[in-house]
Coordinates of C-alpha atoms in Angstrom, one line a residue:
X18 CA 0.4 6.2 -16.0
X19 CA 3.9 7.0 -17.0
X20 CA 4.9 7.2 -13.4
X21 CA 5.2 3.4 -13.4
X22 CA 7.6 3.3 -16.3
X23 CA 8.3 -0.1 -17.7
X24 CA 6.2 -1.8 -15.0
X25 CA 3.1 -0.5 -16.7
X26 CA 3.3 -3.2 -19.3
X27 CA 2.9 -5.8 -16.5
X28 CA -0.4 -4.4 -15.4
X29 CA -3.6 -6.0 -16.6
X30 CA -5.4 -4.2 -19.4
X31 CA -8.9 -2.8 -18.9
X32 CA -11.5 -4.9 -20.5
X33 CA -14.2 -2.3 -21.0
X34 CA -14.4 0.2 -23.7
X35 CA -16.5 3.3 -23.7
X36 CA -16.6 6.1 -21.1
X37 CA -13.3 7.0 -19.5
X38 CA -13.1 5.9 -15.9
X39 CA -14.1 8.4 -13.2
X40 CA -11.1 7.3 -11.1
X41 CA -7.9 6.7 -13.1
X42 CA -6.5 3.3 -12.6
X43 CA -3.1 4.7 -11.6
X44 CA -4.8 6.6 -8.8
X45 CA -6.5 3.5 -7.5
X46 CA -3.2 1.5 -7.7
X47 CA -1.6 4.2 -5.6
X48 CA -4.4 3.7 -3.1
X49 CA -3.7 0.0 -3.0
X50 CA 0.0 0.7 -2.5
X51 CA -0.8 3.1 0.3
X52 CA -3.0 0.6 2.0
X53 CA -0.5 -2.2 1.7
X54 CA 2.4 0.0 2.8
X55 CA 0.6 1.4 5.9
X56 CA -1.7 -1.4 6.8
X57 CA -4.7 0.8 7.5
X58 CA -8.2 -0.6 7.1
X59 CA -9.6 -0.2 3.6
X60 CA -12.1 2.4 4.8
X61 CA -9.3 4.6 6.0
X62 CA -7.6 4.9 2.6
X63 CA -7.4 8.6 1.9
X64 CA -10.1 9.9 -0.6
X65 CA -7.4 11.4 -2.8
X66 CA -6.9 7.9 -4.1
X67 CA -10.5 7.4 -4.9
X68 CA -13.4 5.9 -2.9
X69 CA -12.1 3.2 -0.7
X70 CA -14.6 0.8 -2.2
X71 CA -13.2 1.3 -5.7
X72 CA -9.7 0.9 -4.5
X73 CA -10.7 -2.4 -2.7
X74 CA -12.7 -3.6 -5.7
X75 CA -9.7 -3.3 -8.0
X76 CA -7.4 -5.0 -5.5
X77 CA -9.9 -7.8 -5.0
X78 CA -10.6 -8.3 -8.7
X79 CA -6.9 -8.6 -9.5
X80 CA -6.4 -10.9 -6.5
X81 CA -9.2 -13.2 -7.7
X82 CA -8.0 -13.4 -11.4
X83 CA -4.3 -13.9 -10.4
X84 CA -3.0 -10.6 -11.7
X85 CA -1.0 -9.8 -8.5
X86 CA 0.7 -13.2 -8.7
X87 CA 1.5 -12.7 -12.4
X88 CA 2.9 -9.2 -11.7
X89 CA 5.1 -10.6 -8.8
X90 CA 6.4 -13.5 -10.9
X91 CA 7.2 -11.2 -13.8
X92 CA 9.0 -8.6 -11.6
X93 CA 11.0 -11.4 -9.9
X94 CA 12.0 -12.8 -13.4
X95 CA 13.1 -9.3 -14.5
X96 CA 15.1 -8.8 -11.3
X97 CA 16.6 -12.2 -11.5
X98 CA 17.7 -11.6 -15.1
X99 CA 19.5 -8.5 -13.9
X100 CA 21.2 -10.3 -11.1
X101 CA 19.3 -8.2 -8.5
X102 CA 18.0 -11.3 -6.6
X103 CA 20.2 -13.7 -4.7
X104 CA 18.5 -17.1 -4.3
X105 CA 20.7 -18.3 -1.4
X106 CA 18.9 -20.4 1.2
X107 CA 19.9 -20.8 4.8
X108 CA 18.5 -23.7 6.8

C-alpha cells in the first residue's frame, strides 16, 4: 500500500494472521474512497474495488471501532503542525 505514503501508518493494523486476504486492504480502501467521493449506493461500488459487501464491511468495522475518527484527528494534527489549517471562526 505504498500509494498512501506516510498516511499508511495511520491506518489500523489487521488483527488476523494466516492466509493473505483475497481482496487487498488498499483496494477496499480505494472502494470506500470512491463511494464517499461519488455518493453512489454501496451496491454500485465498481467490482474492481472488491465486492461491495467487503468494501462496506471494512468501512462499517472501522466506523464502529472509531478508526475513521482517529485517522481524521491524526491527519488534522499533522496538517495543523505544518500550518496547513487555519482555525479562524466567523460568527
